[in-house]
Amino acid sequence: MRALLVTSVGVTCAAALTLPLAAPALSAPPSHSASARPPSVSPESPGAGPPSVRAAELPAAASAGSTQSLPLEPLAAPSDRIAGAAAGQGLERRTARPFSLVGVVWDDAEAELHGTVQVRTRAAGGTSWSDWQDVETHNAEHAADLGSDERSSGAVRGATAPLWVGASDGVEVRVRPEPGDPQGRSEAAPLPEGLRLELVDPGPDPASERAAAAAPEPARAAPVGRTATAATFAVHPAPPTTTPAVVPEVLTAESEAASAVNAELAPLGASVIPALTKAETEEAANAAAGAKPYIGPRPRIITRKGWGADERLRERQFAYTRTVKAAFVHHSATGNNYTCKQAPSVLRSIYRYHVKSSGWRDFGYNFAVDKCGNIYEGRAGGVTKAVLGAHTLGFNTNTMGIAVLGSYSSTNPPAAAVTAVSKLTAWKLGLFGRNPKGKVTLVSGGSNKYKAGARVKMNVISGHRDGFATECPGARLYKKLGTARTSSAKLQGR
C-alpha cells in the first residue's frame, strides 16, 4: 500500500481511506414497544478502500466494534413547511444493533450539507427516548488537504461531525435543508445525494476483555463463545484449583508496527508511554553540550494500544511531513456526555467513523485529550515524529492537531484538559525547537479562509478557526489558548 507524504484537507471541529470489515454476527436486540419497526442495517459502511487490503479478506470477527449504515428516506412534510421548500430526509424510530456514536455521511466529499441534522436515541435495554440532539453539520474542515493522496483516494465522503450518544439500541433521525427565500427569490439548497446514518459500536474495552479472559470462571459460567451483544465475552471455565494466568496478547503485524515506532519510549505493545521529569526529557532529547533545550517534561501518553485502536482498520503505511511548526487545537464536537472512563470508547468510535464512514486513512488528529486531562496518541506513526494528520484543512503539513474530546462553544473546557494541552505542546513543540508563545509562517494548502499558496503568520499554538472559517475549537476553548501558550512556554523553561 502506498505511503502518503503529502498534506491533508477539512466548518467545526470534529475530525481517510476506508477498509470495510464484516461486522460480528449479532442477534437482534430485544424489541421495545417504543420501536416503530425492526432494524434495517447493512453490516458496514459501503466505502471501498484499497483493493489490496480489503477487509473482506479478514475473518468476520477480526475487528472489535461495528458500523451500521442506514440509507435515509424521504420525510413526510411538516404541516408548517413553506410551500415549495425542499423535502427533508430521515428515519422513523427503529431498533438497531447496539451503538454508541452517530453521524450522517453522503457520497460527494465536496458537497456541503446546508441544513440541520437531529437525532434522538433510546438507551440500550430501556424504553425511554432522549430529546432531539443537534449534530454538527459543518465538518469538512477536518480532513485531508486538497490534492493529497488521502483526499483523492476516491474513498472520502462528506460527513457531519460524529456525536457520542452512549450505549443505545434505538434511533430516529431527521435532516432538514435550509429553507429558501419565502418570497420565492431563491430556492432551498438540495440535500447531498446518498445520505446515510452511521451507527458506530466501539466494541468492548480491550483491557476489560483481557482481564475477563484471565479471570477464573464460576462453575455456572455462561456458554463458551461471544454473546449476542458483542460487548461482552464468555470464556471457558477454569478448573477450581487453577490459578488464573495472564493471557498472552498476540500482536498483529499492524499493531506491532504501530507500537514499534514508539519503541524508544516504551516497550513493544505498551499501553502507556510513561511521563519523564524535565531533566530526564532533556537528557533523552540529546541536546548539544552547553545548549539550553527549551522542552517541557514528557507527559504520560496513552498509546493506541492503550485505547484499543484496531490497527487493521487504518491504511498500513505511515505518512510524515518534514517538521512540526505549530499545533492546532480542536474540539471533537462529539458532545460532553461522556465519562473519562468512556474516553477510550469515544476514541475507538471516532476512529471507526473517520476511517469506515468518512473514508480517511486513519484517525484524523495527532493527539486527543479528555476532560480529565488524559493524553492519547492519535494518528499512528510515532508520538515524537512529524506525522501527517487530517485535522485542519489547508494546514496539515508541518503541523499537529490536538482534539479536546467534547463540545466547547457554550461550555467551558475543564482546567485539566487545558493543562494537558499545555503539557503536550511544551514537550512535542520543544522536540522541534518551537516557542509556544511565538509566531510561525505557514503556507496554506487551500481553505475557505486562505487560498492555496498563501503565506500566513499564525501563533505556534493556534485554534482551528485561525486556519479555517469555523466555530472550532469552540469559543470557550479558544479563549483558553492564551493560558495554554503561557503555561506551555513556562514548562519549556522560557
GROMACS .gro file of C-alpha atoms in nm:
model
  494
    1MET     CA    1   0.000   0.000   0.000
    2ARG     CA    2   0.128   0.345  -0.082
    3ALA     CA    3   0.284   0.576   0.171
    4LEU     CA    4   0.132   0.923   0.188
    5LEU     CA    5   0.387   1.201   0.203
    6VAL     CA    6   0.154   1.488   0.137
    7THR     CA    7  -0.084   1.717   0.316
    8SER     CA    8  -0.439   1.664   0.442
    9VAL     CA    9  -0.796   1.878   0.397
   10GLY     CA   10  -1.111   1.962   0.627
   11VAL     CA   11  -1.665   2.427   0.940
   12THR     CA   12  -1.642   2.291   1.318
   13CYS     CA   13  -1.405   2.064   1.496
   14ALA     CA   14  -1.494   1.710   1.493
   15ALA     CA   15  -1.231   1.540   1.253
   16ALA     CA   16  -0.914   0.881   0.508
   17LEU     CA   17  -0.926   0.557   0.346
   18THR     CA   18  -1.189   0.302   0.434
   19LEU     CA   19  -1.123  -0.067   0.487
   20PRO     CA   20  -1.462  -0.231   0.530
   21LEU     CA   21  -1.472  -0.511   0.783
   22ALA     CA   22  -1.752  -0.757   0.814
   23ALA     CA   23  -1.936  -0.693   1.138
   24PRO     CA   24  -1.961  -0.963   1.403
   25ALA     CA   25  -2.274  -1.170   1.375
   26LEU     CA   26  -2.517  -1.033   1.629
   27SER     CA   27  -2.864  -1.134   1.720
   28ALA     CA   28  -3.120  -0.855   1.713
   29PRO     CA   29  -3.168  -0.664   2.037
   30PRO     CA   30  -3.492  -0.723   2.224
   31SER     CA   31  -3.791  -0.546   2.082
   32HIS     CA   32  -3.939  -0.246   2.259
   33SER     CA   33  -4.287  -0.108   2.242
   34ALA     CA   34  -4.143   0.231   2.150
   35SER     CA   35  -3.986   0.097   1.834
   36ALA     CA   36  -4.174   0.163   1.516
   37ARG     CA   37  -4.019  -0.112   1.308
   38PRO     CA   38  -3.744  -0.373   1.301
   39PRO     CA   39  -3.385  -0.281   1.219
   40SER     CA   40  -3.276  -0.223   0.863
   41VAL     CA   41  -2.900  -0.229   0.851
   42SER     CA   42  -2.605  -0.319   0.642
   43PRO     CA   43  -2.307  -0.474   0.818
   44GLU     CA   44  -2.071  -0.189   0.737
   45SER     CA   45  -2.044   0.142   0.560
   46PRO     CA   46  -2.015   0.077   0.187
   47GLY     CA   47  -1.686   0.258   0.122
   48ALA     CA   48  -1.432   0.084  -0.096
   49GLY     CA   49  -1.080   0.114   0.043
   50PRO     CA   50  -0.764  -0.004  -0.129
   51PRO     CA   51  -0.827  -0.329  -0.320
   52SER     CA   52  -0.505  -0.480  -0.188
   53VAL     CA   53  -0.626  -0.465   0.170
   54ARG     CA   54  -0.998  -0.513   0.153
   55ALA     CA   55  -1.131  -0.623   0.489
   56ALA     CA   56  -1.339  -0.890   0.324
   57GLU     CA   57  -1.018  -1.090   0.340
   58LEU     CA   58  -1.029  -1.073   0.720
   59PRO     CA   59  -1.236  -1.304   0.938
   60ALA     CA   60  -1.580  -1.178   1.036
   61ALA     CA   61  -1.483  -1.111   1.399
   62ALA     CA   62  -1.144  -0.957   1.317
   63SER     CA   63  -1.245  -0.615   1.444
   64ALA     CA   64  -1.397  -0.522   1.776
   65GLY     CA   65  -1.688  -0.294   1.712
   66SER     CA   66  -1.904  -0.247   1.406
   67THR     CA   67  -2.070   0.013   1.186
   68GLN     CA   68  -2.431   0.005   1.070
   69SER     CA   69  -2.503   0.220   0.763
   70LEU     CA   70  -2.873   0.302   0.704
   71PRO     CA   71  -2.984   0.490   0.389
   72LEU     CA   72  -3.210   0.783   0.474
   73GLU     CA   73  -3.564   0.804   0.338
   74PRO     CA   74  -3.788   1.098   0.240
   75LEU     CA   75  -3.964   1.252   0.538
   76ALA     CA   76  -4.327   1.349   0.548
   77ALA     CA   77  -4.358   1.724   0.509
   78PRO     CA   78  -4.425   1.908   0.839
   79SER     CA   79  -4.751   2.098   0.850
   80ASP     CA   80  -4.571   2.432   0.885
   81ARG     CA   81  -4.335   2.374   0.594
   82ILE     CA   82  -4.321   2.657   0.341
   83ALA     CA   83  -4.480   2.563   0.011
   84GLY     CA   84  -4.216   2.463  -0.243
   85ALA     CA   85  -3.942   2.410   0.017
   86ALA     CA   86  -3.711   2.115  -0.036
   87ALA     CA   87  -3.813   1.795   0.138
   88GLY     CA   88  -3.614   1.652   0.424
   89GLN     CA   89  -3.482   1.302   0.477
   90GLY     CA   90  -3.452   1.079   0.779
   91LEU     CA   91  -3.560   0.762   0.951
   92GLU     CA   92  -3.851   0.698   1.183
   93ARG     CA   93  -3.792   0.537   1.521
   94ARG     CA   94  -3.641   0.194   1.486
   95THR     CA   95  -3.450  -0.069   1.674
   96ALA     CA   96  -3.088  -0.125   1.580
   97ARG     CA   97  -2.796  -0.333   1.695
   98PRO     CA   98  -2.609  -0.171   1.986
   99PHE     CA   99  -2.423   0.152   1.905
  100SER     CA  100  -2.278   0.450   2.093
  101LEU     CA  101  -2.194   0.713   1.832
  102VAL     CA  102  -2.388   0.851   1.536
  103GLY     CA  103  -2.320   1.062   1.229
  104VAL     CA  104  -2.453   1.124   0.879
  105VAL     CA  105  -2.245   1.080   0.564
  106TRP     CA  106  -2.307   1.135   0.192
  107ASP     CA  107  -2.143   1.043  -0.136
  108ASP     CA  108  -1.964   1.360  -0.251
  109ALA     CA  109  -1.697   1.488  -0.014
  110GLU     CA  110  -1.704   1.827  -0.190
  111ALA     CA  111  -2.079   1.873  -0.134
  112GLU     CA  112  -2.195   2.066   0.173
  113LEU     CA  113  -2.499   1.989   0.380
  114HIS     CA  114  -2.685   2.319   0.414
  115GLY     CA  115  -2.941   2.240   0.679
  116THR     CA  116  -2.987   2.073   1.014
  117VAL     CA  117  -2.933   1.719   1.137
  118GLN     CA  118  -3.103   1.598   1.455
  119VAL     CA  119  -3.114   1.259   1.620
  120ARG     CA  120  -3.272   1.102   1.922
  121THR     CA  121  -3.185   0.766   2.065
  122ARG     CA  122  -3.308   0.502   2.306
  123ALA     CA  123  -3.074   0.382   2.579
  124ALA     CA  124  -2.979   0.017   2.537
  125GLY     CA  125  -3.224  -0.209   2.715
  126GLY     CA  126  -3.460   0.075   2.800
  127THR     CA  127  -3.784   0.214   2.664
  128SER     CA  128  -3.747   0.592   2.702
  129TRP     CA  129  -3.609   0.813   2.425
  130SER     CA  130  -3.373   1.108   2.451
  131ASP     CA  131  -3.461   1.460   2.345
  132TRP     CA  132  -3.363   1.566   1.996
  133GLN     CA  133  -2.992   1.641   1.973
  134ASP     CA  134  -2.824   1.857   1.709
  135VAL     CA  135  -2.543   1.705   1.505
  136GLU     CA  136  -2.279   1.949   1.382
  137THR     CA  137  -2.313   1.959   1.004
  138HIS     CA  138  -2.001   2.159   0.922
  139ASN     CA  139  -1.717   1.911   0.935
  140ALA     CA  140  -1.535   1.947   0.602
  141GLU     CA  141  -1.255   2.146   0.761
  142HIS     CA  142  -1.140   1.833   0.940
  143ALA     CA  143  -0.995   1.626   0.660
  144ALA     CA  144  -0.700   1.566   0.432
  145ASP     CA  145  -0.574   1.859   0.226
  146LEU     CA  146  -0.698   1.912  -0.126
  147GLY     CA  147  -0.481   1.736  -0.379
  148SER     CA  148  -0.337   1.491  -0.128
  149ASP     CA  149  -0.339   1.118  -0.186
  150GLU     CA  150  -0.568   1.074   0.111
  151ARG     CA  151  -0.818   1.327  -0.020
  152SER     CA  152  -0.813   1.199  -0.379
  153SER     CA  153  -0.833   0.830  -0.290
  154GLY     CA  154  -1.194   0.805  -0.405
  155ALA     CA  155  -1.300   0.670  -0.065
  156VAL     CA  156  -1.353   1.005   0.109
  157ARG     CA  157  -1.713   1.107   0.174
  158GLY     CA  158  -1.893   1.410   0.306
  159ALA     CA  159  -1.977   1.377   0.674
  160THR     CA  160  -2.120   1.554   0.974
  161ALA     CA  161  -1.927   1.559   1.298
  162PRO     CA  162  -1.981   1.239   1.498
  163LEU     CA  163  -2.198   1.261   1.810
  164TRP     CA  164  -2.145   1.041   2.115
  165VAL     CA  165  -2.483   0.921   2.248
  166GLY     CA  166  -2.377   0.638   2.479
  167ALA     CA  167  -2.494   0.276   2.467
  168SER     CA  168  -2.812   0.276   2.259
  169ASP     CA  169  -3.027   0.035   2.058
  170GLY     CA  170  -3.290   0.264   1.904
  171VAL     CA  171  -3.260   0.568   1.679
  172GLU     CA  172  -3.458   0.832   1.490
  173VAL     CA  173  -3.305   1.096   1.263
  174ARG     CA  174  -3.425   1.392   1.060
  175VAL     CA  175  -3.228   1.603   0.812
  176ARG     CA  176  -3.387   1.931   0.703
  177PRO     CA  177  -3.248   2.158   0.430
  178GLU     CA  178  -3.220   2.530   0.492
  179PRO     CA  179  -3.540   2.698   0.370
  180GLY     CA  180  -3.529   2.917   0.063
  181ASP     CA  181  -3.647   3.275   0.038
  182PRO     CA  182  -4.017   3.290   0.143
  183GLN     CA  183  -4.072   3.545  -0.137
  184GLY     CA  184  -3.962   3.289  -0.392
  185ARG     CA  185  -3.644   3.474  -0.491
  186SER     CA  186  -3.430   3.171  -0.407
  187GLU     CA  187  -3.489   2.802  -0.358
  188ALA     CA  188  -3.364   2.584  -0.074
  189ALA     CA  189  -3.035   2.413  -0.147
  190PRO     CA  190  -3.093   2.042  -0.213
  191LEU     CA  191  -2.954   1.793   0.033
  192PRO     CA  192  -2.644   1.598  -0.077
  193GLU     CA  193  -2.705   1.268  -0.251
  194GLY     CA  194  -2.654   0.936  -0.080
  195LEU     CA  195  -2.736   1.041   0.276
  196ARG     CA  196  -2.680   0.758   0.524
  197LEU     CA  197  -2.698   0.733   0.901
  198GLU     CA  198  -2.390   0.574   1.056
  199LEU     CA  199  -2.432   0.391   1.389
  200VAL     CA  200  -2.096   0.306   1.543
  201ASP     CA  201  -2.034   0.046   1.811
  202PRO     CA  202  -1.685   0.094   1.962
  203GLY     CA  203  -1.672  -0.266   2.081
  204PRO     CA  204  -1.555  -0.381   2.425
  205ASP     CA  205  -1.265  -0.224   2.608
  206PRO     CA  206  -0.958  -0.438   2.533
  207ALA     CA  207  -0.824  -0.409   2.888
  208SER     CA  208  -1.153  -0.533   3.034
  209GLU     CA  209  -1.163  -0.811   2.779
  210ARG     CA  210  -0.813  -0.929   2.872
  211ALA     CA  211  -0.897  -0.913   3.242
  212ALA     CA  212  -1.209  -1.121   3.181
  213ALA     CA  213  -1.008  -1.376   2.987
  214ALA     CA  214  -0.753  -1.405   3.266
  215ALA     CA  215  -1.006  -1.436   3.549
  216PRO     CA  216  -1.140  -1.774   3.666
  217GLU     CA  217  -1.500  -1.851   3.583
  218PRO     CA  218  -1.751  -1.975   3.839
  219ALA     CA  219  -1.885  -2.327   3.792
  220ARG     CA  220  -2.204  -2.193   3.634
  221ALA     CA  221  -2.024  -1.991   3.370
  222ALA     CA  222  -2.206  -1.876   3.058
  223PRO     CA  223  -2.172  -2.092   2.749
  224VAL     CA  224  -1.848  -2.060   2.562
  225GLY     CA  225  -1.845  -1.805   2.281
  226ARG     CA  226  -1.934  -1.446   2.202
  227THR     CA  227  -2.262  -1.319   2.342
  228ALA     CA  228  -2.535  -1.159   2.138
  229THR     CA  229  -2.432  -0.805   2.227
  230ALA     CA  230  -2.071  -0.831   2.112
  231ALA     CA  231  -1.988  -0.612   2.409
  232THR     CA  232  -1.915  -0.897   2.650
  233PHE     CA  233  -1.742  -1.228   2.614
  234ALA     CA  234  -1.790  -1.564   2.784
  235VAL     CA  235  -1.482  -1.780   2.834
  236HIS     CA  236  -1.401  -2.140   2.916
  237PRO     CA  237  -1.449  -2.203   3.289
  238ALA     CA  238  -1.119  -2.258   3.467
  239PRO     CA  239  -1.077  -2.562   3.692
  240PRO     CA  240  -1.139  -2.465   4.056
  241THR     CA  241  -0.780  -2.544   4.153
  242THR     CA  242  -0.621  -2.346   3.871
  243THR     CA  243  -0.456  -2.014   3.943
  244PRO     CA  244  -0.551  -1.772   3.667
  245ALA     CA  245  -0.258  -1.685   3.444
  246VAL     CA  246  -0.208  -1.369   3.242
  247VAL     CA  247  -0.340  -1.427   2.894
  248PRO     CA  248  -0.063  -1.351   2.644
  249GLU     CA  249  -0.152  -1.094   2.382
  250VAL     CA  250  -0.090  -1.169   2.018
  251LEU     CA  251   0.019  -0.861   1.825
  252THR     CA  252  -0.080  -0.840   1.461
  253ALA     CA  253   0.172  -0.706   1.212
  254GLU     CA  254  -0.020  -0.378   1.204
  255SER     CA  255  -0.036  -0.336   1.582
  256GLU     CA  256   0.329  -0.431   1.615
  257ALA     CA  257   0.426  -0.167   1.359
  258ALA     CA  258   0.215   0.099   1.533
  259SER     CA  259   0.387   0.017   1.861
  260ALA     CA  260   0.738  -0.018   1.719
  261VAL     CA  261   0.752   0.349   1.612
  262ASN     CA  262   0.743   0.435   1.983
  263ALA     CA  263   1.000   0.170   2.080
  264GLU     CA  264   1.247   0.425   2.218
  265LEU     CA  265   0.983   0.547   2.462
  266ALA     CA  266   0.808   0.229   2.581
  267PRO     CA  267   0.826  -0.150   2.534
  268LEU     CA  268   0.660  -0.311   2.235
  269GLY     CA  269   0.289  -0.348   2.300
  270ALA     CA  270   0.287  -0.094   2.585
  271SER     CA  271  -0.045   0.068   2.671
  272VAL     CA  272   0.118   0.377   2.819
  273ILE     CA  273   0.424   0.588   2.746
  274PRO     CA  274   0.537   0.696   3.094
  275ALA     CA  275   0.598   1.055   3.196
  276LEU     CA  276   0.952   1.186   3.241
  277THR     CA  277   1.087   1.469   3.451
  278LYS     CA  278   1.222   1.775   3.271
  279ALA     CA  279   1.579   1.662   3.336
  280GLU     CA  280   1.506   1.315   3.201
  281THR     CA  281   1.332   1.463   2.899
  282GLU     CA  282   1.625   1.694   2.825
  283GLU     CA  283   1.866   1.403   2.852
  284ALA     CA  284   1.653   1.193   2.619
  285ALA     CA  285   1.640   1.481   2.369
  286ASN     CA  286   2.022   1.461   2.333
  287ALA     CA  287   2.078   1.835   2.345
  288ALA     CA  288   2.421   1.955   2.238
  289ALA     CA  289   2.671   2.017   2.517
  290GLY     CA  290   2.614   2.360   2.668
  291ALA     CA  291   2.290   2.416   2.479
  292LYS     CA  292   1.974   2.501   2.670
  293PRO     CA  293   1.699   2.275   2.542
  294TYR     CA  294   1.365   2.453   2.567
  295ILE     CA  295   1.149   2.149   2.613
  296GLY     CA  296   0.884   2.058   2.863
  297PRO     CA  297   0.877   1.732   3.058
  298ARG     CA  298   0.730   1.446   2.862
  299PRO     CA  299   0.371   1.385   2.975
  300ARG     CA  300   0.213   1.046   3.023
  301ILE     CA  301   0.059   0.936   2.694
  302ILE     CA  302  -0.190   0.653   2.645
  303THR     CA  303  -0.092   0.469   2.328
  304ARG     CA  304  -0.319   0.348   2.052
  305LYS     CA  305  -0.286   0.004   2.210
  306GLY     CA  306  -0.399   0.158   2.538
  307TRP     CA  307  -0.725   0.296   2.398
  308GLY     CA  308  -0.788  -0.011   2.184
  309ALA     CA  309  -0.728   0.104   1.827
  310ASP     CA  310  -0.786  -0.180   1.581
  311GLU     CA  311  -0.481  -0.133   1.361
  312ARG     CA  312  -0.638  -0.336   1.081
  313LEU     CA  313  -0.881  -0.054   1.006
  314ARG     CA  314  -0.627   0.208   0.902
  315GLU     CA  315  -0.405   0.225   0.598
  316ARG     CA  316  -0.089   0.033   0.679
  317GLN     CA  317   0.179   0.282   0.577
  318PHE     CA  318   0.254   0.586   0.792
  319ALA     CA  319   0.260   0.937   0.647
  320TYR     CA  320   0.503   1.207   0.757
  321THR     CA  321   0.585   1.570   0.692
  322ARG     CA  322   0.921   1.740   0.736
  323THR     CA  323   0.877   1.903   1.078
  324VAL     CA  324   0.624   2.036   1.331
  325LYS     CA  325   0.598   2.414   1.323
  326ALA     CA  326   0.268   2.464   1.501
  327ALA     CA  327  -0.013   2.295   1.691
  328PHE     CA  328  -0.381   2.340   1.605
  329VAL     CA  329  -0.625   2.289   1.893
  330HIS     CA  330  -0.971   2.148   1.817
  331HIS     CA  331  -1.276   2.022   1.997
  332SER     CA  332  -1.419   1.695   1.872
  333ALA     CA  333  -1.778   1.833   1.867
  334THR     CA  334  -1.896   1.491   1.989
  335GLY     CA  335  -2.070   1.637   2.294
  336ASN     CA  336  -1.976   1.638   2.662
  337ASN     CA  337  -2.194   1.349   2.774
  338TYR     CA  338  -1.911   1.103   2.837
  339THR     CA  339  -1.713   0.996   3.142
  340CYS     CA  340  -1.335   0.977   3.141
  341LYS     CA  341  -1.364   0.601   3.176
  342GLN     CA  342  -1.557   0.605   2.849
  343ALA     CA  343  -1.298   0.818   2.667
  344PRO     CA  344  -1.124   0.515   2.505
  345SER     CA  345  -1.462   0.403   2.370
  346VAL     CA  346  -1.524   0.755   2.236
  347LEU     CA  347  -1.186   0.742   2.062
  348ARG     CA  348  -1.249   0.400   1.912
  349SER     CA  349  -1.584   0.526   1.783
  350ILE     CA  350  -1.437   0.842   1.629
  351TYR     CA  351  -1.155   0.635   1.476
  352ARG     CA  352  -1.402   0.396   1.316
  353TYR     CA  353  -1.617   0.689   1.196
  354HIS     CA  354  -1.316   0.863   1.044
  355VAL     CA  355  -1.196   0.552   0.859
  356LYS     CA  356  -1.507   0.344   0.787
  357SER     CA  357  -1.766   0.620   0.745
  358SER     CA  358  -1.571   0.926   0.630
  359GLY     CA  359  -1.313   0.736   0.426
  360TRP     CA  360  -0.994   0.871   0.586
  361ARG     CA  361  -0.674   0.672   0.611
  362ASP     CA  362  -0.664   0.682   0.993
  363PHE     CA  363  -0.783   0.875   1.298
  364GLY     CA  364  -0.768   1.241   1.195
  365TYR     CA  365  -0.594   1.407   1.491
  366ASN     CA  366  -0.237   1.351   1.606
  367PHE     CA  367  -0.338   1.359   1.973
  368ALA     CA  368  -0.655   1.367   2.181
  369VAL     CA  369  -0.719   1.495   2.533
  370ASP     CA  370  -1.017   1.401   2.751
  371LYS     CA  371  -1.196   1.612   3.012
  372CYS     CA  372  -0.982   1.463   3.291
  373GLY     CA  373  -0.657   1.565   3.121
  374ASN     CA  374  -0.554   1.224   2.991
  375ILE     CA  375  -0.347   1.247   2.672
  376TYR     CA  376  -0.389   0.990   2.393
  377GLU     CA  377  -0.180   0.903   2.090
  378GLY     CA  378  -0.390   0.973   1.780
  379ARG     CA  379  -0.289   0.902   1.422
  380ALA     CA  380  -0.034   0.622   1.400
  381GLY     CA  381   0.329   0.686   1.314
  382GLY     CA  382   0.506   0.772   1.640
  383VAL     CA  383   0.437   1.038   1.903
  384THR     CA  384   0.778   1.204   1.862
  385LYS     CA  385   0.757   1.218   1.482
  386ALA     CA  386   0.607   1.468   1.237
  387VAL     CA  387   0.306   1.254   1.149
  388LEU     CA  388   0.078   1.395   0.878
  389GLY     CA  389  -0.275   1.432   1.012
  390ALA     CA  390  -0.617   1.521   0.871
  391HIS     CA  391  -0.732   1.785   1.116
  392THR     CA  392  -0.701   2.139   0.975
  393LEU     CA  393  -0.796   2.174   0.610
  394GLY     CA  394  -0.519   2.360   0.431
  395PHE     CA  395  -0.271   2.342   0.719
  396ASN     CA  396  -0.196   1.976   0.788
  397THR     CA  397   0.159   1.998   0.654
  398ASN     CA  398   0.426   2.056   0.921
  399THR     CA  399   0.169   2.090   1.200
  400MET     CA  400  -0.003   1.870   1.455
  401GLY     CA  401  -0.367   1.854   1.559
  402ILE     CA  402  -0.490   1.814   1.917
  403ALA     CA  403  -0.857   1.733   1.975
  404VAL     CA  404  -1.009   1.800   2.316
  405LEU     CA  405  -1.294   1.550   2.344
  406GLY     CA  406  -1.619   1.739   2.384
  407SER     CA  407  -1.802   2.048   2.255
  408TYR     CA  408  -1.686   2.385   2.389
  409SER     CA  409  -1.885   2.652   2.208
  410SER     CA  410  -2.100   2.726   2.513
  411THR     CA  411  -1.935   2.506   2.778
  412ASN     CA  412  -1.607   2.589   2.949
  413PRO     CA  413  -1.333   2.331   2.894
  414PRO     CA  414  -1.217   2.163   3.216
  415ALA     CA  415  -0.896   2.307   3.359
  416ALA     CA  416  -0.740   1.960   3.345
  417ALA     CA  417  -0.789   1.950   2.968
  418VAL     CA  418  -0.630   2.292   2.915
  419THR     CA  419  -0.338   2.191   3.138
  420ALA     CA  420  -0.293   1.874   2.934
  421VAL     CA  421  -0.276   2.079   2.613
  422SER     CA  422  -0.005   2.292   2.775
  423LYS     CA  423   0.197   1.987   2.882
  424LEU     CA  424   0.165   1.814   2.547
  425THR     CA  425   0.264   2.120   2.342
  426ALA     CA  426   0.553   2.209   2.575
  427TRP     CA  427   0.701   1.866   2.509
  428LYS     CA  428   0.615   1.799   2.144
  429LEU     CA  429   0.681   2.151   2.015
  430GLY     CA  430   1.001   2.154   2.220
  431LEU     CA  431   1.126   1.848   2.031
  432PHE     CA  432   1.116   2.063   1.718
  433GLY     CA  433   1.253   2.381   1.876
  434ARG     CA  434   0.927   2.577   1.875
  435ASN     CA  435   0.832   2.853   2.120
  436PRO     CA  436   0.468   2.807   2.230
  437LYS     CA  437   0.434   3.186   2.270
  438GLY     CA  438   0.587   3.259   1.931
  439LYS     CA  439   0.463   3.308   1.577
  440VAL     CA  440   0.524   3.100   1.267
  441THR     CA  441   0.459   3.138   0.895
  442LEU     CA  442   0.267   2.853   0.732
  443VAL     CA  443   0.179   2.800   0.366
  444SER     CA  444  -0.189   2.729   0.303
  445GLY     CA  445  -0.289   2.423   0.106
  446GLY     CA  446  -0.624   2.592   0.036
  447SER     CA  447  -0.920   2.657   0.266
  448ASN     CA  448  -1.224   2.881   0.286
  449LYS     CA  449  -1.012   3.138   0.466
  450TYR     CA  450  -0.679   3.130   0.280
  451LYS     CA  451  -0.622   3.039  -0.083
  452ALA     CA  452  -0.365   2.775  -0.174
  453GLY     CA  453  -0.012   2.909  -0.162
  454ALA     CA  454  -0.090   3.197   0.075
  455ARG     CA  455   0.175   3.255   0.341
  456VAL     CA  456   0.002   3.304   0.675
  457LYS     CA  457   0.154   3.418   1.003
  458MET     CA  458  -0.002   3.236   1.297
  459ASN     CA  459   0.053   3.158   1.663
  460VAL     CA  460   0.261   2.846   1.722
  461ILE     CA  461  -0.036   2.727   1.928
  462SER     CA  462  -0.343   2.818   1.723
  463GLY     CA  463  -0.709   2.727   1.722
  464HIS     CA  464  -0.868   2.557   1.425
  465ARG     CA  465  -1.057   2.877   1.339
  466ASP     CA  466  -0.725   3.054   1.279
  467GLY     CA  467  -0.677   2.848   0.963
  468PHE     CA  468  -1.038   2.792   0.858
  469ALA     CA  469  -1.364   2.985   0.892
  470THR     CA  470  -1.515   2.761   1.157
  471GLU     CA  471  -1.651   2.767   1.510
  472CYS     CA  472  -1.389   2.510   1.615
  473PRO     CA  473  -1.243   2.473   1.875
  474GLY     CA  474  -1.547   2.639   2.028
  475ALA     CA  475  -1.548   2.994   2.167
  476ARG     CA  476  -1.490   2.884   2.527
  477LEU     CA  477  -1.188   2.666   2.446
  478TYR     CA  478  -1.045   2.922   2.205
  479LYS     CA  479  -1.040   3.181   2.486
  480LYS     CA  480  -0.820   2.946   2.691
  481LEU     CA  481  -0.543   2.920   2.430
  482GLY     CA  482  -0.362   3.225   2.568
  483THR     CA  483  -0.338   3.048   2.903
  484ALA     CA  484  -0.217   2.733   2.730
  485ARG     CA  485   0.057   2.924   2.544
  486THR     CA  486   0.185   3.089   2.863
  487SER     CA  487   0.184   2.765   3.062
  488SER     CA  488   0.346   2.571   2.778
  489ALA     CA  489   0.629   2.819   2.744
  490LYS     CA  490   0.686   2.816   3.119
  491LEU     CA  491   0.709   2.437   3.116
  492GLN     CA  492   0.976   2.470   2.848
  493GLY     CA  493   1.176   2.698   3.078
  494ARG     CA  494   1.122   3.016   2.878
   0.00000   0.00000   0.00000
